[in-house]
Amino acid sequence: MAVVSKRFDDLGSDGAPARLGLMGGTFDPIHNGHLRVAEEMREALELNAVLFIPTGAPVFKRNQHVSDPELRFAQVSEAIASNPHFDVSRIEIDREGDTFTVDTLRQLREHYPENVEFYFIVGSDSAATVGKWRGCAEIAELAHLAVAVGRPGSADAETLEQVIMEAAPFKLHLVRVSILEISSTNIRQRLAEGKSVRYLVPSAHRKALTPFPEQETPDDDVFSKAFFNERKAELEKRVSAKRFQHSLGVSEACEQLAKEYGLDVKKARLAGLLHDWDKGYDDEGARTRVRELGMEDEIDPTVVEKMPGVLHGITAARALGSEFPGIPADVLQAISRHTTAALDMAPLDMALYIADAIEPNRQFGRIDELRARVGKATLEELYFETYEYWVFLLFERRKPLHPDTIRIWNAYTERLPRKGKRGTGDDSVSGKKKKHKK
Ligand code: ATP
Ligand code: MG
């Protein structure tokens, strides 16, 4: 049977009565309101565990942009990891098509023995719409409905109870929870306005949420030969001769990768050329650059202090973006991420990351093995192999690891099969995504 939860798959298998809370949501992104609701519900209703279930394609949000499911999943995983009563499930993400709660409940009912009771947890705003949920009556049969009352702007408890019970005979629990006036919508808005989201979201993924401002009108000029050559001449003055050669090599390698994997070749060339734009600064210079560009609030102070070597990608992207507004956001993003990588790497991000390692001037260790994989491995496989290799080098050189590097590692270990397990014989990364099915 499919795995619905790593931690609680066997809940109820001893035959004892158990209560499982189910916290569905888009979690775009997950925030402290979600976490607190789940925790208070667990206490109030004496739940054995709460399973967070990020939606795949949410029906009620069909007309709005929703972030990549894998990113939302990774953020939820990380946010709940330290609570032994919480787990996250992939069932809605792995299911094809639109997400309906009733399908999820059926699937869970099939998985768990009858002595496990479900408590479907919702905020009062969602609860007010139960009448519109597909299979509302069946949902009422399959699960208790645990409504967190007190969310600002929603109906009072009495009215709400009336509305819900008119829709179907729910086993209803209205639970008063600490009011946290937090919503994902508000968090996205704050991010877009460049405001702080500190203490609204679990601190670990604050940085991963910082979006790259989308440029409205990408200017074609930045892809002209003249623009390329001007920047090239400028770069030669900004960095050492060796670094300059390296940049030309990365530009070429990135272009090759783009051709091989069907990405925008011009963007790849440009990202490669400019990725080390800020590499000419020493450690103190890099820190000063962070201050000058007003980026202190966006970067973890520990990183600024202990790992100034990773700053040049982030500052270069910001500086280039303001000096040359025509450079598209995805090119800037790739530049910004080339040192640390990120949880949700776009194809261009991956190409630049790989190119930085395999460009012709690099000559060390196992780089040739990576070069030989171009065209054989998928872009994502090659990216992760490169990433693994870099992490390995950091370990060898006893260097500190950037928090994002650790996060990416943990997210990937969730998705890729373990290596070196006796009997499996599978030591490649190619078996990915198969892991979650048994
Ligand atoms: P969005 O603004 O994008 O709709 P959201 O903050 O409402 O995001 P969802 O992922 O839509 O988050 O919510 C999942 C569930 O959590 C819903 O049932 C919602 O009502 C509930 N919920 C979210 N935030 C809170 C909160 N601060 N207090 C109580 N319930 C909440
Ligand atoms: Mg919502």
Short mmCIF file of C-alpha atoms and ligand atoms in Angstrom, two decimals:
data_model
loop_
_atom_site.label_atom_id
_atom_site.label_comp_id
_atom_site.label_asym_id
_atom_site.label_seq_id
_atom_site.Cartn_x
_atom_site.Cartn_y
_atom_site.Cartn_z
CA MET A 1 0.00 0.00 0.00
CA ALA A 2 1.11 3.51 -0.66
CA VAL A 3 2.88 5.37 2.08
CA VAL A 4 0.71 8.19 3.38
CA SER A 5 2.98 9.28 6.21
CA LYS A 6 6.52 8.33 7.10
CA ARG A 7 6.03 8.75 10.80
CA PHE A 8 2.48 7.56 11.28
CA ASP A 9 1.86 5.01 8.58
CA ASP A 10 1.27 2.31 11.18
CA LEU A 11 -0.98 4.35 13.43
CA GLY A 12 -3.73 2.13 14.83
CA SER A 13 -2.15 -1.12 13.69
CA ASP A 14 -2.11 -2.28 17.32
CA GLY A 15 -5.90 -2.10 17.33
CA ALA A 16 -6.08 0.66 19.95
CA PRO A 17 -8.33 3.64 19.23
CA ALA A 18 -6.40 6.54 17.73
CA ARG A 19 -7.20 10.03 16.52
CA LEU A 20 -5.45 11.48 13.54
CA GLY A 21 -5.69 15.19 12.78
CA LEU A 22 -5.57 16.16 9.12
CA MET A 23 -4.45 19.64 8.25
CA GLY A 24 -5.03 20.33 4.59
CA GLY A 25 -3.91 23.52 2.94
CA THR A 26 -2.05 25.14 0.11
CA PHE A 27 0.69 26.23 2.50
CA ASP A 28 1.97 28.84 0.11
CA PRO A 29 3.83 29.36 2.34
CA ILE A 30 3.24 27.53 5.63
CA HIS A 31 3.19 30.01 8.53
CA ASN A 32 3.02 30.06 12.30
CA GLY A 33 -0.79 30.32 12.21
CA HIS A 34 -1.01 26.86 10.61
CA LEU A 35 1.44 25.38 13.07
CA ARG A 36 -0.22 26.86 16.12
CA VAL A 37 -3.70 25.75 15.01
CA ALA A 38 -2.46 22.19 14.54
CA GLU A 39 -0.76 22.18 17.92
CA GLU A 40 -3.78 23.56 19.79
CA MET A 41 -6.12 21.15 18.02
CA ARG A 42 -3.89 18.27 18.99
CA GLU A 43 -4.11 19.28 22.63
CA ALA A 44 -7.79 20.16 22.68
CA LEU A 45 -9.01 17.06 20.85
CA GLU A 46 -6.36 14.71 22.21
CA LEU A 47 -5.12 13.79 18.78
CA ASN A 48 -2.33 11.24 18.56
CA ALA A 49 -0.83 12.98 15.58
CA VAL A 50 -1.46 15.65 12.97
CA LEU A 51 -0.76 15.06 9.32
CA PHE A 52 -0.14 18.11 7.14
CA ILE A 53 -1.36 17.56 3.60
CA PRO A 54 -0.22 20.17 1.08
CA THR A 55 -2.56 20.32 -1.89
CA GLY A 56 -1.50 19.47 -5.40
CA ALA A 57 -3.70 21.64 -7.60
CA PRO A 58 -6.13 23.45 -5.28
CA VAL A 59 -9.58 23.82 -6.87
CA PHE A 60 -10.44 27.02 -5.05
CA LYS A 61 -7.22 28.65 -6.22
CA ARG A 62 -7.49 27.67 -9.88
CA ASN A 63 -7.18 31.22 -11.10
CA GLN A 64 -4.22 32.25 -9.06
CA HIS A 65 -0.55 31.40 -9.16
CA VAL A 66 0.40 28.71 -6.66
CA SER A 67 4.05 27.89 -5.91
CA ASP A 68 5.65 24.64 -6.97
CA PRO A 69 4.29 21.71 -4.92
CA GLU A 70 7.79 20.38 -4.20
CA LEU A 71 8.81 23.71 -2.72
CA ARG A 72 5.68 23.91 -0.58
CA PHE A 73 6.22 20.32 0.47
CA ALA A 74 9.85 20.98 1.39
CA GLN A 75 8.84 24.03 3.43
CA VAL A 76 6.17 22.13 5.31
CA SER A 77 8.55 19.20 5.96
CA GLU A 78 11.08 21.51 7.42
CA ALA A 79 8.58 23.48 9.47
CA ILE A 80 7.09 20.40 11.17
CA ALA A 81 10.26 18.32 11.48
CA SER A 82 10.98 19.17 15.11
CA ASN A 83 7.48 18.26 16.35
CA PRO A 84 7.26 14.50 16.95
CA HIS A 85 3.44 14.65 16.69
CA PHE A 86 3.47 16.19 13.23
CA ASP A 87 4.15 14.73 9.81
CA VAL A 88 3.59 15.76 6.21
CA SER A 89 1.99 13.64 3.52
CA ARG A 90 2.53 13.62 -0.23
CA ILE A 91 -0.80 12.03 -1.09
CA GLU A 92 -2.38 15.11 -2.63
CA ILE A 93 0.78 16.21 -4.39
CA ASP A 94 1.31 12.78 -5.94
CA ARG A 95 -2.30 12.43 -7.01
CA GLU A 96 -3.05 13.52 -10.57
CA GLY A 97 -5.59 16.19 -11.33
CA ASP A 98 -7.52 18.58 -9.10
CA THR A 99 -7.39 18.08 -5.38
CA PHE A 100 -10.62 17.18 -3.62
CA THR A 101 -10.71 16.59 0.11
CA VAL A 102 -13.17 13.74 -0.27
CA ASP A 103 -10.68 11.76 -2.40
CA THR A 104 -8.01 12.31 0.22
CA LEU A 105 -10.27 11.07 3.00
CA ARG A 106 -11.24 7.98 1.00
CA GLN A 107 -7.60 7.20 0.38
CA LEU A 108 -6.76 7.60 4.05
CA ARG A 109 -9.78 5.51 5.07
CA GLU A 110 -8.48 2.71 2.88
CA HIS A 111 -5.05 2.98 4.39
CA TYR A 112 -5.85 3.14 8.10
CA PRO A 113 -7.73 0.55 10.14
CA GLU A 114 -11.17 1.47 11.47
CA ASN A 115 -9.97 2.23 14.96
CA VAL A 116 -8.26 5.34 13.59
CA GLU A 117 -10.62 8.31 13.57
CA PHE A 118 -9.97 11.32 11.38
CA TYR A 119 -10.26 14.92 12.46
CA PHE A 120 -10.24 17.24 9.50
CA ILE A 121 -8.90 20.57 10.71
CA VAL A 122 -9.89 23.83 9.08
CA GLY A 123 -9.92 27.52 9.84
CA SER A 124 -13.29 29.20 10.22
CA ASP A 125 -12.94 30.89 6.84
CA SER A 126 -12.68 27.54 5.03
CA ALA A 127 -15.36 26.02 7.27
CA ALA A 128 -17.86 28.61 6.15
CA THR A 129 -17.64 27.19 2.63
CA VAL A 130 -18.28 23.50 3.50
CA GLY A 131 -21.53 23.55 1.56
CA LYS A 132 -19.52 23.98 -1.64
CA TRP A 133 -17.08 21.14 -1.01
CA ARG A 134 -17.42 18.21 -3.37
CA GLY A 135 -18.78 15.16 -1.54
CA CYS A 136 -19.69 17.25 1.50
CA ALA A 137 -22.02 14.59 2.95
CA GLU A 138 -19.43 11.88 2.50
CA ILE A 139 -16.78 14.04 4.15
CA ALA A 140 -19.11 14.37 7.13
CA GLU A 141 -19.25 10.57 7.34
CA LEU A 142 -15.54 9.99 6.89
CA ALA A 143 -14.18 12.52 9.36
CA HIS A 144 -14.87 14.74 12.30
CA LEU A 145 -14.69 18.40 11.42
CA ALA A 146 -12.46 20.42 13.73
CA VAL A 147 -12.92 24.12 13.16
CA ALA A 148 -10.50 26.66 14.56
CA VAL A 149 -12.68 29.58 15.50
CA GLY A 150 -11.41 33.03 16.06
CA ARG A 151 -9.78 33.75 12.73
CA PRO A 152 -10.26 37.46 12.15
CA GLY A 153 -12.92 38.49 9.71
CA SER A 154 -14.92 35.27 9.96
CA ALA A 155 -18.45 34.67 11.18
CA ASP A 156 -19.19 34.19 14.87
CA ALA A 157 -19.26 30.63 16.19
CA GLU A 158 -23.05 30.32 16.33
CA THR A 159 -23.66 31.41 12.77
CA LEU A 160 -20.83 29.23 11.63
CA GLU A 161 -22.24 26.17 13.39
CA GLN A 162 -25.58 26.79 11.75
CA VAL A 163 -24.06 27.08 8.29
CA ILE A 164 -22.03 23.91 8.72
CA MET A 165 -24.82 21.78 10.14
CA GLU A 166 -27.16 22.87 7.37
CA ALA A 167 -24.65 21.58 4.83
CA ALA A 168 -24.39 18.08 6.34
CA PRO A 169 -24.62 16.31 9.73
CA PHE A 170 -20.99 16.89 10.66
CA LYS A 171 -19.37 15.58 13.81
CA LEU A 172 -18.43 19.13 14.59
CA HIS A 173 -15.89 20.49 17.06
CA LEU A 174 -15.56 24.22 17.32
CA VAL A 175 -12.26 24.89 19.01
CA ARG A 176 -11.22 28.31 20.15
CA VAL A 177 -7.58 28.78 19.27
CA SER A 178 -5.14 31.58 19.87
CA ILE A 179 -5.89 34.18 17.29
CA LEU A 180 -2.98 34.63 14.98
CA GLU A 181 -3.77 37.18 12.37
CA ILE A 182 -1.56 35.54 9.80
CA SER A 183 -2.35 34.37 6.30
CA SER A 184 -0.21 33.19 3.42
CA THR A 185 -1.77 35.90 1.28
CA ASN A 186 -0.55 38.53 3.68
CA ILE A 187 2.90 36.98 3.78
CA ARG A 188 3.17 36.94 -0.01
CA GLN A 189 2.08 40.57 -0.05
CA ARG A 190 4.67 41.55 2.50
CA LEU A 191 7.38 39.81 0.53
CA ALA A 192 6.33 41.57 -2.63
CA GLU A 193 6.54 44.89 -0.81
CA GLY A 194 9.96 44.03 0.58
CA LYS A 195 8.63 43.97 4.15
CA SER A 196 9.79 41.65 6.89
CA VAL A 197 8.03 38.31 7.52
CA ARG A 198 10.11 37.52 10.56
CA TYR A 199 8.16 35.73 13.36
CA LEU A 200 5.23 35.12 11.01
CA VAL A 201 6.83 32.09 9.40
CA PRO A 202 9.14 29.50 10.95
CA SER A 203 12.54 31.17 10.91
CA ALA A 204 14.29 28.47 8.94
CA HIS A 205 12.67 29.19 5.62
CA ARG A 206 12.50 32.95 5.83
CA LYS A 207 15.29 33.37 3.35
CA ALA A 208 13.96 30.83 0.87
CA LEU A 209 10.83 32.96 0.57
CA THR A 210 12.53 36.10 -0.62
CA PRO A 211 11.38 36.38 -4.20
CA PHE A 212 13.21 37.90 -7.08
CA PRO A 213 11.25 40.89 -8.27
CA GLU A 214 9.77 40.10 -11.66
CA GLN A 215 10.84 42.64 -14.28
CA GLU A 216 7.88 43.77 -16.30
CA THR A 217 9.62 44.55 -19.55
CA PRO A 218 12.72 42.51 -20.28
CA ASP A 219 14.80 44.60 -22.58
CA ASP A 220 16.08 42.77 -25.64
CA ASP A 221 19.16 44.96 -25.72
CA VAL A 222 20.75 42.99 -22.92
CA PHE A 223 21.03 40.08 -25.32
CA SER A 224 22.83 42.06 -27.98
CA LYS A 225 26.44 41.40 -28.88
CA ALA A 226 27.30 44.95 -27.89
CA PHE A 227 25.88 44.52 -24.39
CA PHE A 228 27.75 41.25 -23.95
CA ASN A 229 31.04 42.76 -25.08
CA GLU A 230 30.67 45.87 -22.98
CA ARG A 231 30.02 43.84 -19.85
CA LYS A 232 32.88 41.54 -20.76
CA ALA A 233 35.29 44.47 -20.98
CA GLU A 234 34.00 45.81 -17.69
CA LEU A 235 34.30 42.42 -16.03
CA GLU A 236 37.92 42.17 -17.04
CA LYS A 237 38.59 45.26 -14.92
CA ARG A 238 36.51 44.03 -11.99
CA VAL A 239 38.09 40.62 -11.41
CA SER A 240 41.46 38.86 -11.67
CA ALA A 241 42.70 37.53 -15.00
CA LYS A 242 42.09 33.99 -13.86
CA ARG A 243 38.55 34.78 -12.73
CA PHE A 244 37.90 36.52 -16.02
CA GLN A 245 38.93 33.42 -17.97
CA HIS A 246 36.78 31.33 -15.68
CA SER A 247 33.78 33.58 -16.39
CA LEU A 248 34.22 33.17 -20.14
CA GLY A 249 34.47 29.42 -19.60
CA VAL A 250 31.28 29.36 -17.54
CA SER A 251 29.48 31.43 -20.15
CA GLU A 252 30.46 28.88 -22.79
CA ALA A 253 29.67 25.85 -20.64
CA CYS A 254 26.32 27.30 -19.65
CA GLU A 255 25.50 27.94 -23.30
CA GLN A 256 26.35 24.32 -24.11
CA LEU A 257 24.15 23.07 -21.30
CA ALA A 258 21.32 25.28 -22.51
CA LYS A 259 21.60 23.78 -25.99
CA GLU A 260 21.76 20.27 -24.60
CA TYR A 261 18.77 20.71 -22.30
CA GLY A 262 16.64 23.03 -24.38
CA LEU A 263 16.99 26.23 -22.34
CA ASP A 264 17.25 29.82 -23.52
CA VAL A 265 20.79 30.00 -24.90
CA LYS A 266 21.15 33.78 -24.70
CA LYS A 267 20.13 33.90 -21.09
CA ALA A 268 22.53 31.08 -20.29
CA ARG A 269 25.46 32.86 -21.97
CA LEU A 270 24.74 36.08 -20.14
CA ALA A 271 24.23 34.46 -16.75
CA GLY A 272 27.54 32.63 -17.18
CA LEU A 273 29.43 35.78 -18.09
CA LEU A 274 28.05 37.83 -15.21
CA HIS A 275 27.85 35.29 -12.40
CA ASP A 276 31.13 36.39 -10.76
CA TRP A 277 30.54 40.10 -11.33
CA ASP A 278 31.18 40.80 -7.63
CA LYS A 279 33.96 38.29 -7.11
CA GLY A 280 36.64 41.00 -7.09
CA TYR A 281 35.86 42.01 -3.50
CA ASP A 282 37.67 40.52 -0.53
CA ASP A 283 35.72 39.34 2.54
CA GLU A 284 35.41 42.77 4.10
CA GLY A 285 34.62 44.26 0.71
CA ALA A 286 31.82 41.75 0.23
CA ARG A 287 30.34 42.69 3.60
CA THR A 288 30.53 46.36 2.77
CA ARG A 289 28.79 45.62 -0.52
CA VAL A 290 25.91 43.99 1.38
CA ARG A 291 25.51 47.15 3.43
CA GLU A 292 25.83 49.49 0.48
CA LEU A 293 23.15 47.62 -1.41
CA GLY A 294 20.87 47.73 1.65
CA MET A 295 20.68 43.94 1.84
CA GLU A 296 21.53 43.43 5.52
CA ASP A 297 17.97 42.51 6.43
CA GLU A 298 17.70 39.88 3.74
CA ILE A 299 20.79 37.88 4.54
CA ASP A 300 21.37 35.77 7.61
CA PRO A 301 23.93 37.73 9.73
CA THR A 302 25.82 34.50 10.44
CA VAL A 303 26.32 34.06 6.73
CA VAL A 304 27.61 37.61 6.34
CA GLU A 305 30.01 37.09 9.20
CA LYS A 306 31.20 33.52 8.66
CA MET A 307 30.70 32.84 4.96
CA PRO A 308 31.45 36.06 3.10
CA GLY A 309 32.56 33.87 0.20
CA VAL A 310 28.96 33.12 -0.76
CA LEU A 311 27.85 36.75 -0.82
CA HIS A 312 29.14 37.67 -4.27
CA GLY A 313 26.32 35.87 -6.11
CA ILE A 314 23.60 37.60 -4.12
CA THR A 315 25.12 41.07 -4.30
CA ALA A 316 25.98 40.71 -8.00
CA ALA A 317 22.37 39.93 -8.86
CA ARG A 318 21.10 42.92 -6.93
CA ALA A 319 23.69 45.32 -8.32
CA LEU A 320 23.28 44.14 -11.92
CA GLY A 321 19.50 44.28 -11.60
CA SER A 322 19.52 47.91 -10.57
CA GLU A 323 22.19 48.98 -13.00
CA PHE A 324 20.70 47.11 -15.98
CA PRO A 325 16.95 46.81 -15.48
CA GLY A 326 16.65 44.94 -18.77
CA ILE A 327 18.31 41.81 -17.41
CA PRO A 328 15.45 39.36 -16.87
CA ALA A 329 14.59 38.16 -13.38
CA ASP A 330 15.44 34.54 -14.13
CA VAL A 331 18.98 35.46 -15.18
CA LEU A 332 19.44 37.45 -11.98
CA GLN A 333 18.01 34.61 -9.95
CA ALA A 334 20.48 32.14 -11.44
CA ILE A 335 23.36 34.51 -10.62
CA SER A 336 22.07 35.05 -7.13
CA ARG A 337 21.84 31.31 -6.47
CA HIS A 338 25.01 30.07 -8.08
CA THR A 339 27.01 29.93 -4.86
CA THR A 340 24.53 28.42 -2.43
CA ALA A 341 21.89 26.84 -4.71
CA ALA A 342 18.29 26.87 -3.44
CA LEU A 343 15.41 24.56 -2.65
CA ASP A 344 13.49 25.30 -5.81
CA MET A 345 16.10 25.53 -8.53
CA ALA A 346 14.80 26.55 -11.94
CA PRO A 347 16.43 24.92 -14.98
CA LEU A 348 18.55 28.01 -15.69
CA ASP A 349 19.68 28.07 -12.04
CA MET A 350 20.79 24.47 -12.38
CA ALA A 351 22.59 25.06 -15.67
CA LEU A 352 24.63 27.93 -14.23
CA TYR A 353 25.40 25.97 -11.09
CA ILE A 354 26.70 23.05 -13.15
CA ALA A 355 28.55 25.25 -15.64
CA ASP A 356 30.41 26.94 -12.78
CA ALA A 357 31.83 23.53 -11.85
CA ILE A 358 32.52 21.95 -15.22
CA GLU A 359 33.74 24.86 -17.35
CA PRO A 360 36.93 23.91 -19.26
CA ASN A 361 39.35 25.85 -17.00
CA ARG A 362 38.44 23.86 -13.91
CA GLN A 363 40.82 21.02 -13.36
CA PHE A 364 40.41 19.07 -10.23
CA GLY A 365 39.25 15.85 -8.78
CA ARG A 366 36.22 14.26 -10.29
CA ILE A 367 35.11 17.11 -12.52
CA ASP A 368 35.67 14.92 -15.58
CA GLU A 369 33.12 12.46 -14.28
CA LEU A 370 30.57 15.25 -14.16
CA ARG A 371 31.50 16.44 -17.65
CA ALA A 372 30.95 12.95 -18.96
CA ARG A 373 27.40 13.01 -17.59
CA VAL A 374 26.31 15.96 -19.75
CA GLY A 375 23.64 14.69 -22.11
CA LYS A 376 23.40 11.34 -20.31
CA ALA A 377 21.93 12.49 -17.02
CA THR A 378 18.89 14.75 -16.81
CA LEU A 379 19.59 18.35 -15.91
CA GLU A 380 18.30 17.79 -12.39
CA GLU A 381 20.39 14.67 -11.89
CA LEU A 382 23.48 16.45 -13.11
CA TYR A 383 22.72 19.41 -10.87
CA PHE A 384 22.43 17.22 -7.84
CA GLU A 385 25.56 15.26 -8.69
CA THR A 386 27.41 18.57 -8.96
CA TYR A 387 25.89 19.74 -5.70
CA GLU A 388 26.87 16.50 -3.97
CA TYR A 389 30.40 16.89 -5.22
CA TRP A 390 30.65 20.46 -3.90
CA VAL A 391 29.28 19.53 -0.53
CA PHE A 392 31.83 16.74 -0.41
CA LEU A 393 34.62 19.24 -1.10
CA LEU A 394 33.33 21.56 1.62
CA PHE A 395 33.45 18.70 4.06
CA GLU A 396 36.93 17.75 2.97
CA ARG A 397 38.13 21.30 3.41
CA ARG A 398 36.30 21.55 6.73
CA LYS A 399 34.38 24.62 5.62
CA PRO A 400 31.14 25.85 7.19
CA LEU A 401 27.94 24.90 5.39
CA HIS A 402 25.45 27.54 4.36
CA PRO A 403 22.01 26.90 5.92
CA ASP A 404 20.48 26.58 2.45
CA THR A 405 23.01 23.93 1.54
CA ILE A 406 21.86 21.84 4.48
CA ARG A 407 18.20 22.43 3.67
CA ILE A 408 18.69 21.36 0.07
CA TRP A 409 20.51 18.29 1.20
CA ASN A 410 17.69 17.29 3.51
CA ALA A 411 15.03 17.99 0.92
CA TYR A 412 16.85 15.84 -1.62
CA THR A 413 17.40 12.98 0.77
CA GLU A 414 13.61 12.94 1.13
CA ARG A 415 13.15 12.64 -2.60
CA LEU A 416 16.01 10.43 -3.74
CA PRO A 417 16.67 6.82 -2.81
CA ARG A 418 19.24 6.08 -0.13
CA LYS A 419 22.57 4.92 -1.44
CA GLY A 420 24.51 1.83 -0.56
CA LYS A 421 21.66 -0.07 1.03
CA ARG A 422 22.57 -3.68 0.80
CA GLY A 423 20.65 -5.58 -1.79
CA THR A 424 19.27 -2.63 -3.75
CA GLY A 425 22.38 -2.19 -5.89
CA ASP A 426 21.09 1.21 -6.89
CA ASP A 427 23.70 3.85 -6.31
CA SER A 428 22.65 6.38 -8.88
CA VAL A 429 20.28 9.28 -8.38
CA SER A 430 18.19 8.17 -11.29
CA GLY A 431 15.58 6.26 -9.32
CA LYS A 432 14.10 9.47 -7.98
CA LYS A 433 10.46 9.99 -7.21
CA LYS A 434 9.86 6.27 -7.05
CA LYS A 435 10.66 6.19 -3.39
CA HIS A 436 7.28 7.16 -2.12
CA LYS A 437 5.45 4.22 -3.59
CA LYS A 438 5.76 0.89 -1.97
P1 ATP B 1 -4.09 31.92 1.66
O1 ATP B 1 -4.08 33.30 2.21
O2 ATP B 1 -3.14 31.71 0.53
O3 ATP B 1 -5.48 31.36 1.42
P2 ATP B 1 -3.96 30.69 4.27
O4 ATP B 1 -3.12 31.42 5.27
O5 ATP B 1 -5.45 30.81 4.40
O6 ATP B 1 -3.44 31.03 2.82
P3 ATP B 1 -4.18 27.96 3.57
O7 ATP B 1 -3.07 27.08 3.13
O8 ATP B 1 -5.19 28.43 2.61
O9 ATP B 1 -3.50 29.20 4.32
O10 ATP B 1 -4.90 27.35 4.84
C1 ATP B 1 -4.97 26.02 5.22
C2 ATP B 1 -5.93 25.91 6.39
O11 ATP B 1 -5.41 26.60 7.52
C3 ATP B 1 -7.29 26.53 6.12
O12 ATP B 1 -8.25 25.69 6.67
C4 ATP B 1 -7.22 27.86 6.83
O13 ATP B 1 -8.50 28.30 7.23
C5 ATP B 1 -6.36 27.53 8.03
N1 ATP B 1 -5.62 28.68 8.52
C6 ATP B 1 -4.65 29.35 7.89
N2 ATP B 1 -4.17 30.36 8.63
C7 ATP B 1 -4.86 30.34 9.79
C8 ATP B 1 -4.83 31.15 10.98
N3 ATP B 1 -3.99 32.18 11.11
N4 ATP B 1 -5.70 30.82 11.97
C9 ATP B 1 -6.56 29.80 11.82
N5 ATP B 1 -6.63 28.99 10.74
C10 ATP B 1 -5.79 29.25 9.73
MG MG B 2 -6.77 30.22 2.77
#
